[in-house]
Short mmCIF file of C-alpha atoms in Angstrom, two decimals:
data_model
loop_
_atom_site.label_atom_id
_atom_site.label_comp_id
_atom_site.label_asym_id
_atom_site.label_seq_id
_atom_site.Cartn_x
_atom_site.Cartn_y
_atom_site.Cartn_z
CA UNK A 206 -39.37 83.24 50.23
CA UNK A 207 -40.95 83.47 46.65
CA UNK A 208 -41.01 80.41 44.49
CA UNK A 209 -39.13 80.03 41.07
CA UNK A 210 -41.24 80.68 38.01
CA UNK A 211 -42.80 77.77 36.83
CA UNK A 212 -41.40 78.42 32.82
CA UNK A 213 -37.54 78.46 34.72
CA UNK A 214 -38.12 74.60 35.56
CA UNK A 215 -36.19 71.96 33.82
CA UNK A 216 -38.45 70.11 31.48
CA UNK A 217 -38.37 66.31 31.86
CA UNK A 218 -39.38 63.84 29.32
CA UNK A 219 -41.37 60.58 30.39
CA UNK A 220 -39.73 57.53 29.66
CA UNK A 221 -40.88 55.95 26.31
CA UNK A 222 -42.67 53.03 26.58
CA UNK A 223 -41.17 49.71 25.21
CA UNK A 224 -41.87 49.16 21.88
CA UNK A 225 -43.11 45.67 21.14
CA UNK A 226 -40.20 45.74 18.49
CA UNK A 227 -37.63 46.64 20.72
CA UNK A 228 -34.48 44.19 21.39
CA UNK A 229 -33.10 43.97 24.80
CA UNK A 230 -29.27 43.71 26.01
CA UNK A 231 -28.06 41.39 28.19
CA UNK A 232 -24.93 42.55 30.33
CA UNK A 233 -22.54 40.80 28.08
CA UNK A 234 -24.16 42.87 25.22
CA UNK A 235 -25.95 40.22 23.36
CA UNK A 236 -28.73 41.36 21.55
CA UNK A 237 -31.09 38.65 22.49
CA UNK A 238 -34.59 38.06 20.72
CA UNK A 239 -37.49 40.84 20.44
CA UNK A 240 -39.00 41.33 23.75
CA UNK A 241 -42.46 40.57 23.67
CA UNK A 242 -45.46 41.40 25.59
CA UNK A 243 -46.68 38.66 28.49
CA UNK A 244 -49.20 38.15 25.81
CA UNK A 245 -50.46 34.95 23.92
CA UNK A 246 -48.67 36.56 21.03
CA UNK A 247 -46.36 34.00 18.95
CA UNK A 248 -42.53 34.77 18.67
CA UNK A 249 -41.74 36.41 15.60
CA UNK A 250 -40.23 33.97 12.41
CA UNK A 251 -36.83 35.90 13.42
CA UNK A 252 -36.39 32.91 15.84
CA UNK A 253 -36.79 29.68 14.26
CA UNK A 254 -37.22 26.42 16.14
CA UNK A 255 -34.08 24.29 16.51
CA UNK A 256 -34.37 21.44 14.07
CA UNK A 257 -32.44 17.82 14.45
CA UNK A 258 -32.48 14.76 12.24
CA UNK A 259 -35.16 12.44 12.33
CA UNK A 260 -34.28 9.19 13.99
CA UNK A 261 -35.12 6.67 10.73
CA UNK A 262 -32.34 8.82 8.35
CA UNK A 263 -29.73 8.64 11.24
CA UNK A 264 -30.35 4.71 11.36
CA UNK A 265 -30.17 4.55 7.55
CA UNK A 266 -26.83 5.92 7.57
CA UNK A 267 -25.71 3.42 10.35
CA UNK A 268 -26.91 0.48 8.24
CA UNK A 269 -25.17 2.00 5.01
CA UNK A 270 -21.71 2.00 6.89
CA UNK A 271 -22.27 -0.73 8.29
CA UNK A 272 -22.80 -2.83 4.79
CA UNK A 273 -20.30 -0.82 3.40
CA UNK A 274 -17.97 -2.11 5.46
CA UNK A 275 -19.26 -6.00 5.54
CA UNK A 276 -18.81 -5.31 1.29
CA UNK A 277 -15.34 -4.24 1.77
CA UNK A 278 -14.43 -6.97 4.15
CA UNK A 279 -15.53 -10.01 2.58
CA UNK A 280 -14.64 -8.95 -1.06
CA UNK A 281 -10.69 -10.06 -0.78
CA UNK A 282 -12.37 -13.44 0.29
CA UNK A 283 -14.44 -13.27 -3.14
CA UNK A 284 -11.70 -12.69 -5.27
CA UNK A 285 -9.63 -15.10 -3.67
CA UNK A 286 -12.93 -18.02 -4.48
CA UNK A 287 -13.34 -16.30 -8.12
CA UNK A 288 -9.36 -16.87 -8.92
CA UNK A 289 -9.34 -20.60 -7.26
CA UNK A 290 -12.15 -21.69 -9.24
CA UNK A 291 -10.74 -20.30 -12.75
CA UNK A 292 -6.77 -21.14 -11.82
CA UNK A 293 -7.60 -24.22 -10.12
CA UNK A 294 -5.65 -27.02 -12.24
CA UNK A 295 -2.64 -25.26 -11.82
CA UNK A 296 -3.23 -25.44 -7.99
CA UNK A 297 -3.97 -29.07 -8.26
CA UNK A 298 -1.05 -29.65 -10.34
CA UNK A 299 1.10 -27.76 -7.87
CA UNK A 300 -0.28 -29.60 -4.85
CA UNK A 301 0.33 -32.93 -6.59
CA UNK A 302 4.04 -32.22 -6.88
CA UNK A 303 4.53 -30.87 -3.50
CA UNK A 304 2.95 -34.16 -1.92
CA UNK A 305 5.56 -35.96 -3.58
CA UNK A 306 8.55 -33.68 -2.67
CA UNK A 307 11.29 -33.87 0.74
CA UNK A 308 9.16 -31.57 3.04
CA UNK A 309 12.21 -30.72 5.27
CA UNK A 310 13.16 -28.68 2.33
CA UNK A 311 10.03 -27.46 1.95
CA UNK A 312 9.71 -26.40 5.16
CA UNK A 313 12.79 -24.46 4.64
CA UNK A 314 11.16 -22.60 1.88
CA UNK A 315 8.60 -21.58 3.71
CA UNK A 316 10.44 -20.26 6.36
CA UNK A 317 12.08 -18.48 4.12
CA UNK A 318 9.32 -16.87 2.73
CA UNK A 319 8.17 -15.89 6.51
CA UNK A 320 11.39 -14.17 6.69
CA UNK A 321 10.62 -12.63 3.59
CA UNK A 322 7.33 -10.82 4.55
CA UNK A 323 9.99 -9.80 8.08
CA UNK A 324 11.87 -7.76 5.30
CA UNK A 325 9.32 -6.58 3.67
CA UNK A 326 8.29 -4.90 7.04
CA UNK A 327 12.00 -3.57 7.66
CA UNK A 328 12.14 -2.34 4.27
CA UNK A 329 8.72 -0.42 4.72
CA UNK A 330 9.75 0.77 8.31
CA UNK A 331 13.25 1.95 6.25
CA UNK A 332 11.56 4.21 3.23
CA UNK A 333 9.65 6.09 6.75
CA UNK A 334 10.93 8.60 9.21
CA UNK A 335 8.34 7.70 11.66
CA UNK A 336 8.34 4.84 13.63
CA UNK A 337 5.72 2.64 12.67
CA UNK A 338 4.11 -0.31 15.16
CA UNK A 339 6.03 -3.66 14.23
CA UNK A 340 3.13 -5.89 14.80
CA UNK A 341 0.32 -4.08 13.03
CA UNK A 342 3.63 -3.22 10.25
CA UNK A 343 3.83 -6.89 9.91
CA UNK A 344 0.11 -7.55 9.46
CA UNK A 345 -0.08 -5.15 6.76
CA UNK A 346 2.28 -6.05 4.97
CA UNK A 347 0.54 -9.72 4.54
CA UNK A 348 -2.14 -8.40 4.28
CA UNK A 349 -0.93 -6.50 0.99
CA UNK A 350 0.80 -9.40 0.24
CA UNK A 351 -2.59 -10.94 -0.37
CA UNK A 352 -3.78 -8.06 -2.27
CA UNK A 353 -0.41 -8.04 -4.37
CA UNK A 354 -2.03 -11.26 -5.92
CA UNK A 355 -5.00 -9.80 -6.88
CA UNK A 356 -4.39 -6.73 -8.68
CA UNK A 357 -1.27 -6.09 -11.37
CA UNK A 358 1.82 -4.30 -10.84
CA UNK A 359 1.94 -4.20 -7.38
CA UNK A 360 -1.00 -1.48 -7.37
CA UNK A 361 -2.77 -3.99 -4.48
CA UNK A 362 0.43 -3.92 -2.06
CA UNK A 363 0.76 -0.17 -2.63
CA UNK A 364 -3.26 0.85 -1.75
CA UNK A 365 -3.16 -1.62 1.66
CA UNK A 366 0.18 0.33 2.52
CA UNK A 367 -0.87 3.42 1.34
CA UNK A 368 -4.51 2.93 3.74
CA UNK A 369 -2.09 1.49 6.78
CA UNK A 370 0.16 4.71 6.89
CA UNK A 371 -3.07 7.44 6.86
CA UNK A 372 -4.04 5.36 9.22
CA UNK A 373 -1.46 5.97 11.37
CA UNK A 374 -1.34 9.68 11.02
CA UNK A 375 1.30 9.82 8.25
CA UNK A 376 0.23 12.72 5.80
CA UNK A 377 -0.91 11.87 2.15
CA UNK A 378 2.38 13.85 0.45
CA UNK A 379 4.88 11.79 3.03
CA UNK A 380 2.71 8.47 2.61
CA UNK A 381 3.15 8.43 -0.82
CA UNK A 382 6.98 9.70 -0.70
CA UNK A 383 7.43 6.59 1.39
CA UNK A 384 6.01 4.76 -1.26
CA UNK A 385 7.59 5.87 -3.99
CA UNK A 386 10.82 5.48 -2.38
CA UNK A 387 10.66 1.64 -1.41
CA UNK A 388 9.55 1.29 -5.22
CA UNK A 389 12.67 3.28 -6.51
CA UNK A 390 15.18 1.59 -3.93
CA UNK A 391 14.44 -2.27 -4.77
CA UNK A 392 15.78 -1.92 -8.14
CA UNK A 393 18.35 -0.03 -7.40
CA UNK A 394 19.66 -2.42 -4.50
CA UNK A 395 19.06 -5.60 -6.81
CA UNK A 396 21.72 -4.49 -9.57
CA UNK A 397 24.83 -5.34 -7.04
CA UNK A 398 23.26 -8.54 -5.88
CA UNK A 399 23.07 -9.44 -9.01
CA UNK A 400 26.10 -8.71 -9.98
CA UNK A 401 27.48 -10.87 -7.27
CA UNK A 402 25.15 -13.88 -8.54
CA UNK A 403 27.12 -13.03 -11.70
CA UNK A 404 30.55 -13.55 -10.88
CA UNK A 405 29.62 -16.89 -9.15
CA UNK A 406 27.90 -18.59 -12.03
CA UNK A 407 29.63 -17.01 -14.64
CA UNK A 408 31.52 -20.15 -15.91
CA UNK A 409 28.15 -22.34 -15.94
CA UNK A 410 26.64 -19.52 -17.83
CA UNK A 411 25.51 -19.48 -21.55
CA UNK A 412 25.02 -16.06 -22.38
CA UNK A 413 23.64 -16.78 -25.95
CA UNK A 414 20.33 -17.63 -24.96
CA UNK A 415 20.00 -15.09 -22.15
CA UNK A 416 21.15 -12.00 -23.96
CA UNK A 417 17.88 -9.97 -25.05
CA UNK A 418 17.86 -9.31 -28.83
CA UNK A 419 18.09 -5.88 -30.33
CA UNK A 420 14.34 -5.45 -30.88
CA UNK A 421 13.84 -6.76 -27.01
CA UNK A 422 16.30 -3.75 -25.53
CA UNK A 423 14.89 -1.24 -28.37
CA UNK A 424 11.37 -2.09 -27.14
CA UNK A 425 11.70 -1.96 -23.35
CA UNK A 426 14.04 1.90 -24.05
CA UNK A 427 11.29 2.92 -26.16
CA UNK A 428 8.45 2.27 -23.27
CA UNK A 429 10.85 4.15 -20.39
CA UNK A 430 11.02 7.26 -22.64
CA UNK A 431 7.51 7.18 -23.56
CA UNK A 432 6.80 6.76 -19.61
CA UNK A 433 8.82 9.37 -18.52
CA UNK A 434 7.72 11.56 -21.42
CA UNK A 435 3.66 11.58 -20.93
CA UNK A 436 4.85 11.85 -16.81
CA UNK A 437 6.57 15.51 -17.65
CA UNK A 438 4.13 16.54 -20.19
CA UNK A 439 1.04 15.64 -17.54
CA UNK A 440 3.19 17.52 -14.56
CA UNK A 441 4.11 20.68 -17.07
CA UNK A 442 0.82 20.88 -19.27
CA UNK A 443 -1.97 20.14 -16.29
CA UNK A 444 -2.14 22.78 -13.66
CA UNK A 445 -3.62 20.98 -11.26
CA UNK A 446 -1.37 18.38 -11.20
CA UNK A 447 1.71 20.78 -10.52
CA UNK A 448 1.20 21.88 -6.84
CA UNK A 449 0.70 18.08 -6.05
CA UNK A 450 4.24 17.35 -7.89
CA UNK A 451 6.16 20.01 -6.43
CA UNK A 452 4.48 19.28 -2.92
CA UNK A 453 5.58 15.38 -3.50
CA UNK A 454 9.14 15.81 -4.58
CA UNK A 455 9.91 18.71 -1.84
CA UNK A 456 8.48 15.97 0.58
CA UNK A 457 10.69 13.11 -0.76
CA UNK A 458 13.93 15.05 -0.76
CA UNK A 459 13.60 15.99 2.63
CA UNK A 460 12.70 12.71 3.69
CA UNK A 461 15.73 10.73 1.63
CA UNK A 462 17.44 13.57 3.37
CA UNK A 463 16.43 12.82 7.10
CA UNK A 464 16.65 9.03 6.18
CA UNK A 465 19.88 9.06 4.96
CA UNK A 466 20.77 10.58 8.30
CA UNK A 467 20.24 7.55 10.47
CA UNK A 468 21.97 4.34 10.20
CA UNK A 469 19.02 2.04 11.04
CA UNK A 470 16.84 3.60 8.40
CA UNK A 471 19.72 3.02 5.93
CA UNK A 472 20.35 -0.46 6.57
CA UNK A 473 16.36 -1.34 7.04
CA UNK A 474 16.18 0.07 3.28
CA UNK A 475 19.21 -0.50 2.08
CA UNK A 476 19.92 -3.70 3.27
CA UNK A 477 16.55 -5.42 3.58
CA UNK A 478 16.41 -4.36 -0.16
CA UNK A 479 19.56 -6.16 -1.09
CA UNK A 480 18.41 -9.04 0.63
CA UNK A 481 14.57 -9.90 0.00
CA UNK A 482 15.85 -10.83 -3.60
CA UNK A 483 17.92 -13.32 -1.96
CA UNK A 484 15.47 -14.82 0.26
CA UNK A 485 12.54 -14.93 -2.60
CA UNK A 486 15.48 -17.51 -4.53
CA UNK A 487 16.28 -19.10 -1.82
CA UNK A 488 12.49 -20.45 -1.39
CA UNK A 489 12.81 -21.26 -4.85
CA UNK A 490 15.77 -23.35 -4.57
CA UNK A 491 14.75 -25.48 -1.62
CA UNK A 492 11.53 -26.02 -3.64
CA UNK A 493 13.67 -27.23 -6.43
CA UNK A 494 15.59 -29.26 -3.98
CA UNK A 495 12.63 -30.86 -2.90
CA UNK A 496 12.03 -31.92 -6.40
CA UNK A 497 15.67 -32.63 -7.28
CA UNK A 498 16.42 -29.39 -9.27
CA UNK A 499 20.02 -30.23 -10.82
CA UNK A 500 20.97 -26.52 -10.16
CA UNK A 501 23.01 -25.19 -7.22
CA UNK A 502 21.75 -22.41 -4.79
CA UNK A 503 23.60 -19.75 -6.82
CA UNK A 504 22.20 -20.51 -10.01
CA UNK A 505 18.71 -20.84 -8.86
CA UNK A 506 19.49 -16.97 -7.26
CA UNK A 507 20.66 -15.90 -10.33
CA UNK A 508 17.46 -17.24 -12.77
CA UNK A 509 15.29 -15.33 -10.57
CA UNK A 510 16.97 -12.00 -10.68
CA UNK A 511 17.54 -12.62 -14.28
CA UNK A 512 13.86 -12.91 -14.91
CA UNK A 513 12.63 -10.43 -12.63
CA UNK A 514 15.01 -7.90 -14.24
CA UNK A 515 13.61 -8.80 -17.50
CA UNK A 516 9.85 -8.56 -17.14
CA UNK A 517 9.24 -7.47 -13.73
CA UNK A 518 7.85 -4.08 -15.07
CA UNK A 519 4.65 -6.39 -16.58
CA UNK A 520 1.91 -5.34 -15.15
CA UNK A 521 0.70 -8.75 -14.18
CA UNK A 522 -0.61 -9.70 -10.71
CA UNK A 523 2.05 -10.32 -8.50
CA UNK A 524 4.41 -10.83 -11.03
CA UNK A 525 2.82 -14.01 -11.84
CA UNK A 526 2.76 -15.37 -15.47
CA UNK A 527 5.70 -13.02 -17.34
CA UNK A 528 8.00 -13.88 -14.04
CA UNK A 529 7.27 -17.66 -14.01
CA UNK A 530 7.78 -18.08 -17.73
CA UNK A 531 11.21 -16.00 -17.63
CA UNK A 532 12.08 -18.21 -14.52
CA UNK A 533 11.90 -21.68 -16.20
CA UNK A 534 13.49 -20.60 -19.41
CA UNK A 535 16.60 -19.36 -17.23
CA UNK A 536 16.58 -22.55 -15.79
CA UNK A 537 16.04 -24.19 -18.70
CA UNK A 538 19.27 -22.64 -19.63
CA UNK A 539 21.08 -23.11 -16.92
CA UNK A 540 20.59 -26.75 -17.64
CA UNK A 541 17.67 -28.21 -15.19
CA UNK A 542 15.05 -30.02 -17.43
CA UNK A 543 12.07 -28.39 -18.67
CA UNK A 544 9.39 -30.52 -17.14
CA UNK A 545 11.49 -30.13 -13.51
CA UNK A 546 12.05 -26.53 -14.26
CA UNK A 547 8.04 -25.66 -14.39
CA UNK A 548 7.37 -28.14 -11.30
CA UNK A 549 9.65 -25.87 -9.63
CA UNK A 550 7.91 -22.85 -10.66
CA UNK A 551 4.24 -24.06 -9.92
CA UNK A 552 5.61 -25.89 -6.50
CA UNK A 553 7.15 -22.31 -5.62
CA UNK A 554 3.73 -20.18 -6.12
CA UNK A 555 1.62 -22.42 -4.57
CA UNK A 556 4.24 -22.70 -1.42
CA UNK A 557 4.23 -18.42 -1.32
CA UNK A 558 1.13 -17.38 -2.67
CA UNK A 559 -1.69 -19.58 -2.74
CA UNK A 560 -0.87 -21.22 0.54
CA UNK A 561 -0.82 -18.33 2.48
CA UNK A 562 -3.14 -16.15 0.51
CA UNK A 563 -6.01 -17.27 2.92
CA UNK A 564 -4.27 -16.04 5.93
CA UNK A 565 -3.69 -12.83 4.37
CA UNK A 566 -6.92 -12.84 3.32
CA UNK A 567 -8.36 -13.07 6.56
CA UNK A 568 -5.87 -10.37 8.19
CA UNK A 569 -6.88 -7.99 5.50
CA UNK A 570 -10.50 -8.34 6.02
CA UNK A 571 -9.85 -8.21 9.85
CA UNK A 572 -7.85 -5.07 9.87
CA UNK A 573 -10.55 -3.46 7.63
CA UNK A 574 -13.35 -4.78 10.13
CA UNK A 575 -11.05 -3.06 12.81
CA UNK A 576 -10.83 0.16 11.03
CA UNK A 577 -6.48 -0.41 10.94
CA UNK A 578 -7.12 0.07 6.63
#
């Protein structure tokens, strides 16, 4: 048997060494770091150590949100010190005449104006597809109440509902739909109520000294068109502002929409709108009562919608100063003496805002310490 020539042999390469360059593969097929020879060699700067944050910045952060949010909480309390110390004889004053006045009737008017911060709630809950929590709805909205009183034009009220509903998971476009909404519907609901307070004290009525003069109606036209005008120039000249628009009037048509669709929602807005009006004179007239306001329960009504009507678009905080001054000259008018007229006023805002401003205080700093706002 004669043996193969040794040039008819396969030839057979020697594996190549590993390079110490080379990458391994794991069975997954991860490339995993450079292999390296069992060497005192250092890993290569392709594999840098795992860095975390140093203990003292991580505690500076805590104690930055932590003082951020003492700041936050105890500021309502400073601004309700601030405005007692530099509106303090009218509280006084106030005071003074309530300590003289019938308190079964003013404990009427102040369950009346418990029953109005109830509406307030229904009317919220009404302007909102979602159902909201009634207890923590009701704590808000004293809560903004407070903050109504501190800031003009309702802008307070607005930011603590605003905060309440994000909090709750309601997005930003349907938050401020909502908003928008309650704002357009309490108007609205107020011009048939009125018109009812109307008819009923329409023979006691001098409408000489009510009726705005021409410069009065020209003036408040004038500033409507010049709102609405800078509103579509902003929406139609800045782009940035569009998308947001469009977003926030698809939202709110599909939400009067869906609203409009259930009769509870309808009647919470509708109907708490209609009445809060009603209950906000009716404190006022069992004030008056207390005092011995010669005006009937109608009439009072009727001087508060009148004045509300007529400058509750100034941008003052919570409607006080423009409101109170409208009030007593409508009562005035009506016939109730002037001196009686602005007891009834000053009795009424300390009864429904500076008595329980505190408590709303305290519930707004509490749901911001509870992380509700």
């Amino acid at each position: 048997m004669s043996l193969p020539p040794l040039d008819s042999l396969p030839a057979t390469t020697p594996p190549a060494a590993p390079s110490p360059t080379s990458t391994t593969t794991t069975a997954a097929g991860d490339v995993s770091c450079p292999a390296h020879p069992a060497s005192t060699q250092p890993p290569p700067a392709t594999c840098p150590p795992t860095t975390t944050c140093s203990p003292p910045a991580a505690a500076r952060l805590t104690s930055l949100s932590r003082l951020t949010r003492l700041v936050v909480t105890l500021f309502p309390l400073l601004l309700i010190g601030t405005w007692a110390a530099l509106d303090r004889s009218a509280v006084l004053d106030g005071v003074a005449r309530l300590g003289d006045a019938d308190p079964w009737w003013l404990l009427a008017g102040f369950l009346f104006t418990l029953l109005g911060w109830v509406v307030a709630a229904c009317v919220r809950q009404g302007a909102l597809p979602e159902r909201l929590p009634p207890g923590l709805l009701l704590a808000s909205q004293l809560a903004a109440g407070a903050a109504n009183h501190v800031l003009p034009a309702s802008i307070g009220a607005h930011a603590v509902t605003l905060r309440f509903l994000r909090g709750r998971g309601i997005p930003l476009a349907r938050a401020t739909a909502s908003l928008a909404l309650y704002s357009l519907v309490k108007p609205m609901a107020r011009i048939p109520v009125l018109i009812v307070f109307l008819m009923a004290v329409g023979d006691t009525l001098r409408f000489g000294a009510l009726a705005p003069d021409r410069s009065t109606l020209l003036a408040a036209a004038g500033s409507a068109a010049l709102g609405l005008t800078t509103v579509c120039l902003l929406v139609t000249t800045v782009r940035p502002l569009r998308r947001p628009a469009v977003d926030f009037v698809r939202t709110a048509l599909t939400d009067v929409r869906i609203l409009h669709t259930r009769p509870s929602r309808v009647l919470a807005l509708w109907g708490g709108s209609a009445v809060a009006p009603v209950l906000q004179g009716s404190t006022i007239a069992a004030v008056g009562f207390a005092l011995g306001l010669p005006l009937s329960w109608a009439q009072v009504v009727f001087a508060l919608l009148i004045a509300s009507t007529a400058v509750g678009a100034v941008p003052a905080p919570g409607g006080i100063g423009p409101v109170d001054a409208a009030m007593v000259f409508t009562m005035v008018s009506l016939g109730a003496p002037t001196g009686l007229s602005t007891a009834t006023v000053i009795g009424y805002r300390v009864l429904t805002v500076w008595i329980p401003l505190l408590p709303g205080t305290l519930i707004l700093s509490a749901l911001v310490h509870r992380k509700v706002l």
